[in-house]
CSV table of C-alpha atoms in Angstrom, one decimal:
chain,number,residue,atom,x,y,z
A,1,UNK,CA,191.9,31.3,160.8
A,2,UNK,CA,191.4,35.0,159.8
A,3,UNK,CA,189.0,37.2,161.5
A,4,UNK,CA,187.8,40.8,161.5
A,5,UNK,CA,184.5,40.4,163.4
A,6,UNK,CA,182.4,43.5,164.2
A,7,UNK,CA,180.1,43.7,167.2
A,8,UNK,CA,177.1,41.3,166.9
A,9,UNK,CA,174.6,44.0,167.5
A,10,UNK,CA,175.7,46.0,164.4
A,11,UNK,CA,175.5,43.1,162.1
A,12,UNK,CA,172.1,41.5,162.3
A,13,UNK,CA,168.9,43.2,161.1
A,14,UNK,CA,166.5,44.1,163.8
A,15,UNK,CA,163.8,41.5,164.3
A,16,UNK,CA,165.7,38.9,162.3
A,17,UNK,CA,166.5,35.5,163.8
A,18,UNK,CA,169.3,34.9,161.4
A,19,UNK,CA,172.6,35.6,163.1
A,20,UNK,CA,175.1,34.5,160.5
A,21,UNK,CA,175.7,32.8,157.1
A,22,UNK,CA,178.4,30.1,156.8
A,23,UNK,CA,179.5,29.1,153.4
A,24,UNK,CA,181.3,26.2,151.9
A,25,UNK,CA,183.8,26.9,149.2
A,26,UNK,CA,184.5,24.2,146.6
A,27,UNK,CA,181.5,23.4,144.5
A,28,UNK,CA,179.4,26.0,146.5
A,29,UNK,CA,180.9,29.4,145.8
A,30,UNK,CA,183.5,28.3,143.2
A,31,UNK,CA,183.1,25.7,140.5
A,32,UNK,CA,186.1,23.7,141.5
A,33,UNK,CA,184.9,20.2,142.6
A,34,UNK,CA,185.8,19.0,139.2
A,35,UNK,CA,189.3,20.5,139.5
A,36,UNK,CA,190.1,18.2,142.4
A,37,UNK,CA,189.0,15.1,140.5
A,38,UNK,CA,191.0,16.1,137.4
A,39,UNK,CA,194.1,16.6,139.5
A,40,UNK,CA,193.6,13.2,141.2
A,41,UNK,CA,193.2,11.5,137.9
A,42,UNK,CA,196.3,13.2,136.5
A,43,UNK,CA,198.5,12.3,139.4
A,44,UNK,CA,197.4,8.7,139.6
A,45,UNK,CA,197.8,8.3,135.8
A,46,UNK,CA,201.4,9.4,136.3
A,47,UNK,CA,201.8,6.7,138.9
A,48,UNK,CA,200.4,4.1,136.5
A,49,UNK,CA,196.8,3.8,137.8
A,50,UNK,CA,193.5,4.7,136.3
A,51,UNK,CA,190.8,6.0,138.7
A,52,UNK,CA,187.3,4.5,138.5
A,53,UNK,CA,184.8,7.3,137.9
A,54,UNK,CA,182.5,5.9,140.5
A,55,UNK,CA,185.1,6.8,143.2
A,56,UNK,CA,184.4,10.4,142.5
A,57,UNK,CA,181.3,10.2,144.7
A,58,UNK,CA,183.4,8.7,147.5
A,59,UNK,CA,186.1,11.4,147.6
A,60,UNK,CA,184.0,14.5,146.8
A,61,UNK,CA,183.7,17.1,149.6
A,62,UNK,CA,185.8,15.1,152.0
A,63,UNK,CA,188.9,16.1,153.9
A,64,UNK,CA,192.1,15.6,151.8
A,65,UNK,CA,193.4,13.0,154.2
A,66,UNK,CA,190.3,10.8,153.7
A,67,UNK,CA,190.1,11.3,150.0
A,68,UNK,CA,193.7,10.8,149.3
A,69,UNK,CA,193.9,7.8,151.7
A,70,UNK,CA,191.0,6.2,150.0
A,71,UNK,CA,192.6,6.5,146.5
A,72,UNK,CA,196.0,5.2,147.7
A,73,UNK,CA,194.3,2.1,149.2
A,74,UNK,CA,191.9,1.6,146.3
A,75,UNK,CA,194.7,1.7,143.7
A,76,UNK,CA,197.7,0.4,145.7
A,77,UNK,CA,199.8,3.3,144.3
A,78,UNK,CA,203.3,3.6,145.6
A,79,UNK,CA,203.0,7.0,147.3
A,80,UNK,CA,202.6,8.2,150.8
A,81,UNK,CA,199.8,10.3,152.1
A,82,UNK,CA,202.1,13.2,152.8
A,83,UNK,CA,203.6,13.1,149.2
A,84,UNK,CA,200.1,12.9,147.6
A,85,UNK,CA,198.8,15.8,149.7
A,86,UNK,CA,201.6,18.0,148.4
A,87,UNK,CA,201.0,17.0,144.8
A,88,UNK,CA,197.2,17.5,145.1
A,89,UNK,CA,197.6,21.0,146.6
A,90,UNK,CA,200.1,22.0,143.9
A,91,UNK,CA,198.0,20.6,141.1
A,92,UNK,CA,194.9,22.4,142.4
A,93,UNK,CA,196.7,25.7,142.8
A,94,UNK,CA,197.9,25.5,139.2
A,95,UNK,CA,194.3,25.2,138.0
A,96,UNK,CA,192.9,28.0,140.0
A,97,UNK,CA,195.8,30.2,138.9
A,98,UNK,CA,194.6,29.7,135.4
A,99,UNK,CA,190.9,30.1,136.0
A,100,UNK,CA,188.5,30.3,139.0
A,101,UNK,CA,184.9,30.2,137.8
A,102,UNK,CA,182.3,31.3,140.4
A,103,UNK,CA,179.1,29.3,140.8
A,104,UNK,CA,176.0,31.0,139.3
A,105,UNK,CA,174.6,33.5,142.0
A,106,UNK,CA,177.7,33.4,144.2
A,107,UNK,CA,178.9,37.0,143.5
A,108,UNK,CA,175.3,38.4,143.9
A,109,UNK,CA,174.7,36.6,147.2
A,110,UNK,CA,178.1,37.6,148.7
A,111,UNK,CA,177.5,41.3,147.6
A,112,UNK,CA,174.0,41.2,149.3
A,113,UNK,CA,175.3,39.7,152.5
A,114,UNK,CA,178.1,42.3,152.7
A,115,UNK,CA,175.8,45.2,151.9
A,116,UNK,CA,173.3,44.1,154.6
A,117,UNK,CA,176.2,43.6,157.1
A,118,UNK,CA,175.3,39.9,157.7
A,119,UNK,CA,178.2,38.1,159.4
A,120,UNK,CA,179.6,35.6,157.0
A,121,UNK,CA,182.3,32.9,157.3
A,122,UNK,CA,184.0,30.7,154.7
A,123,UNK,CA,184.1,27.2,156.0
A,124,UNK,CA,186.1,24.7,153.9
A,125,UNK,CA,187.8,21.3,154.2
A,126,UNK,CA,190.5,22.7,151.9
A,127,UNK,CA,193.8,23.7,153.4
A,128,UNK,CA,194.6,27.3,154.4
A,129,UNK,CA,197.0,27.8,151.5
A,130,UNK,CA,194.2,27.0,149.1
A,131,UNK,CA,191.6,29.1,150.9
A,132,UNK,CA,193.8,32.1,150.9
A,133,UNK,CA,194.4,31.9,147.1
A,134,UNK,CA,190.6,31.5,146.5
A,135,UNK,CA,189.8,34.4,148.8
A,136,UNK,CA,191.8,36.7,146.6
A,137,UNK,CA,189.3,36.1,143.8
A,138,UNK,CA,186.1,35.9,146.0
A,139,UNK,CA,186.9,39.1,147.9
A,140,UNK,CA,188.2,38.8,151.5
A,141,UNK,CA,186.0,41.8,152.4
A,142,UNK,CA,182.9,39.5,152.2
A,143,UNK,CA,184.0,37.3,155.0
A,144,UNK,CA,184.4,38.1,158.7
A,145,UNK,CA,186.5,34.9,159.1
A,146,UNK,CA,187.5,31.7,157.3
A,147,UNK,CA,188.1,28.3,158.7
A,148,UNK,CA,190.4,25.8,156.9
A,149,UNK,CA,190.4,22.0,157.0
A,150,UNK,CA,193.9,21.9,158.3
A,151,UNK,CA,193.1,24.3,161.2
A,152,UNK,CA,190.7,22.1,163.1
A,153,UNK,CA,191.3,18.8,165.0
A,154,UNK,CA,188.5,17.2,162.9
A,155,UNK,CA,187.2,18.6,159.7
A,156,UNK,CA,184.0,17.7,157.7
A,157,UNK,CA,182.0,15.5,158.2
A,158,UNK,CA,182.6,16.3,161.8
A,159,UNK,CA,180.8,19.5,163.2
A,160,UNK,CA,184.1,21.1,164.4
A,161,UNK,CA,184.6,23.6,161.4
A,162,UNK,CA,181.1,25.0,161.7
A,163,UNK,CA,181.2,25.2,165.5
A,164,UNK,CA,184.6,27.0,165.3
A,165,UNK,CA,183.1,29.5,162.8
A,166,UNK,CA,180.0,30.1,164.9
A,167,UNK,CA,182.1,30.6,168.0
A,168,UNK,CA,184.4,33.0,166.1
A,169,UNK,CA,181.5,35.1,165.0
A,170,UNK,CA,179.9,34.9,168.5
A,171,UNK,CA,176.7,33.4,167.2
A,172,UNK,CA,174.4,30.5,168.0
A,173,UNK,CA,174.9,27.6,165.5
A,174,UNK,CA,171.1,27.0,165.6
A,175,UNK,CA,170.6,30.6,164.2
A,176,UNK,CA,173.1,30.1,161.4
A,177,UNK,CA,172.3,29.3,157.8
A,178,UNK,CA,174.9,27.0,156.1
A,179,UNK,CA,175.2,26.6,152.3
A,180,UNK,CA,176.8,23.4,151.2
A,181,UNK,CA,177.1,21.2,148.1
A,182,UNK,CA,178.1,17.7,149.3
A,183,UNK,CA,176.8,15.1,151.8
A,184,UNK,CA,180.1,15.4,153.8
A,185,UNK,CA,179.6,19.1,154.3
A,186,UNK,CA,175.8,18.7,155.0
A,187,UNK,CA,176.6,16.1,157.7
A,188,UNK,CA,179.1,18.5,159.3
A,189,UNK,CA,176.6,21.5,159.3
A,190,UNK,CA,173.7,19.4,160.6
A,191,UNK,CA,175.9,17.9,163.4
A,192,UNK,CA,176.7,21.4,164.4
A,193,UNK,CA,172.9,22.2,164.7
A,194,UNK,CA,172.7,24.6,161.8
A,195,UNK,CA,170.0,25.1,159.2
A,196,UNK,CA,171.4,23.9,155.8
A,197,UNK,CA,170.8,25.0,152.2
A,198,UNK,CA,172.1,22.4,149.8
A,199,UNK,CA,173.1,23.1,146.2
A,200,UNK,CA,174.2,19.6,145.1
A,201,UNK,CA,177.3,19.6,142.9
A,202,UNK,CA,178.3,16.0,142.1
A,203,UNK,CA,175.8,13.7,143.9
A,204,UNK,CA,172.1,14.3,144.6
A,205,UNK,CA,171.1,15.1,148.2
A,206,UNK,CA,167.6,14.6,149.5
A,207,UNK,CA,165.7,17.3,151.5
A,208,UNK,CA,165.3,16.6,155.3
A,209,UNK,CA,164.3,18.4,158.5
A,210,UNK,CA,166.3,21.7,158.7
A,211,UNK,CA,167.7,20.9,155.3
A,212,UNK,CA,166.5,22.7,152.1
A,213,UNK,CA,167.7,21.6,148.7
A,214,UNK,CA,167.8,24.1,145.8
A,215,UNK,CA,168.9,23.9,142.2
A,216,UNK,CA,171.3,26.9,142.2
A,217,UNK,CA,172.6,29.7,144.4
A,218,UNK,CA,170.5,31.9,142.1
A,219,UNK,CA,167.5,30.7,144.2
A,220,UNK,CA,169.2,31.9,147.4
A,221,UNK,CA,169.1,35.4,148.8
A,222,UNK,CA,169.0,37.0,152.2
A,223,UNK,CA,165.2,36.9,152.5
A,224,UNK,CA,165.3,33.2,151.7
A,225,UNK,CA,167.9,32.5,154.4
A,226,UNK,CA,166.1,34.6,157.0
A,227,UNK,CA,162.9,32.6,156.2
A,228,UNK,CA,164.6,29.3,156.9
A,229,UNK,CA,165.6,30.4,160.4
A,230,UNK,CA,162.3,32.2,161.2
A,231,UNK,CA,160.4,29.0,160.2
């Protein structure tokens, strides 16, 4: 986990209940959820197995161990979890080296949070090696810290990644706004006690208590996030 956290009092606007913003990565800030599926399809094709497109909803947003384990079991492919994990990371890195499209509104939101000195963390189920490569394009200056899926005992859908991020920033999870795109990530953020903004990527997600669903990050700005916590 990387961290350069300034003093809390200098980072939150006076009178605002919002203490921090915690952001998912794949499918939320960068348009890469499809990359993972494409890599999985390619790898399993090489092993002689075709993936059922309906499985995409099962593996999206999950920790690699769960997603990869499911696909091995579902296909009966002759490959170990450790071997598949290496191939998945390598295939994904190859794709983001060629192109890394940001989600609409992502660059503008990150710039606003940085300009207003809002403590912000990147919280992903992806491994550290992947996060560090993506941070190069996103701009590491936008994040006080980042939490990777292979750095916590339990990753999403467990609350651990968001609790670790809040603790690292020295903030109350209940006064954090989380932005996520999958049911797995939403479950993790809600279990941590955070307010959640959902921008669904692959599967629809319904609104709920302390959960607001929007169509795009272009609908999300600092005033919007502050309003969620104040409400």
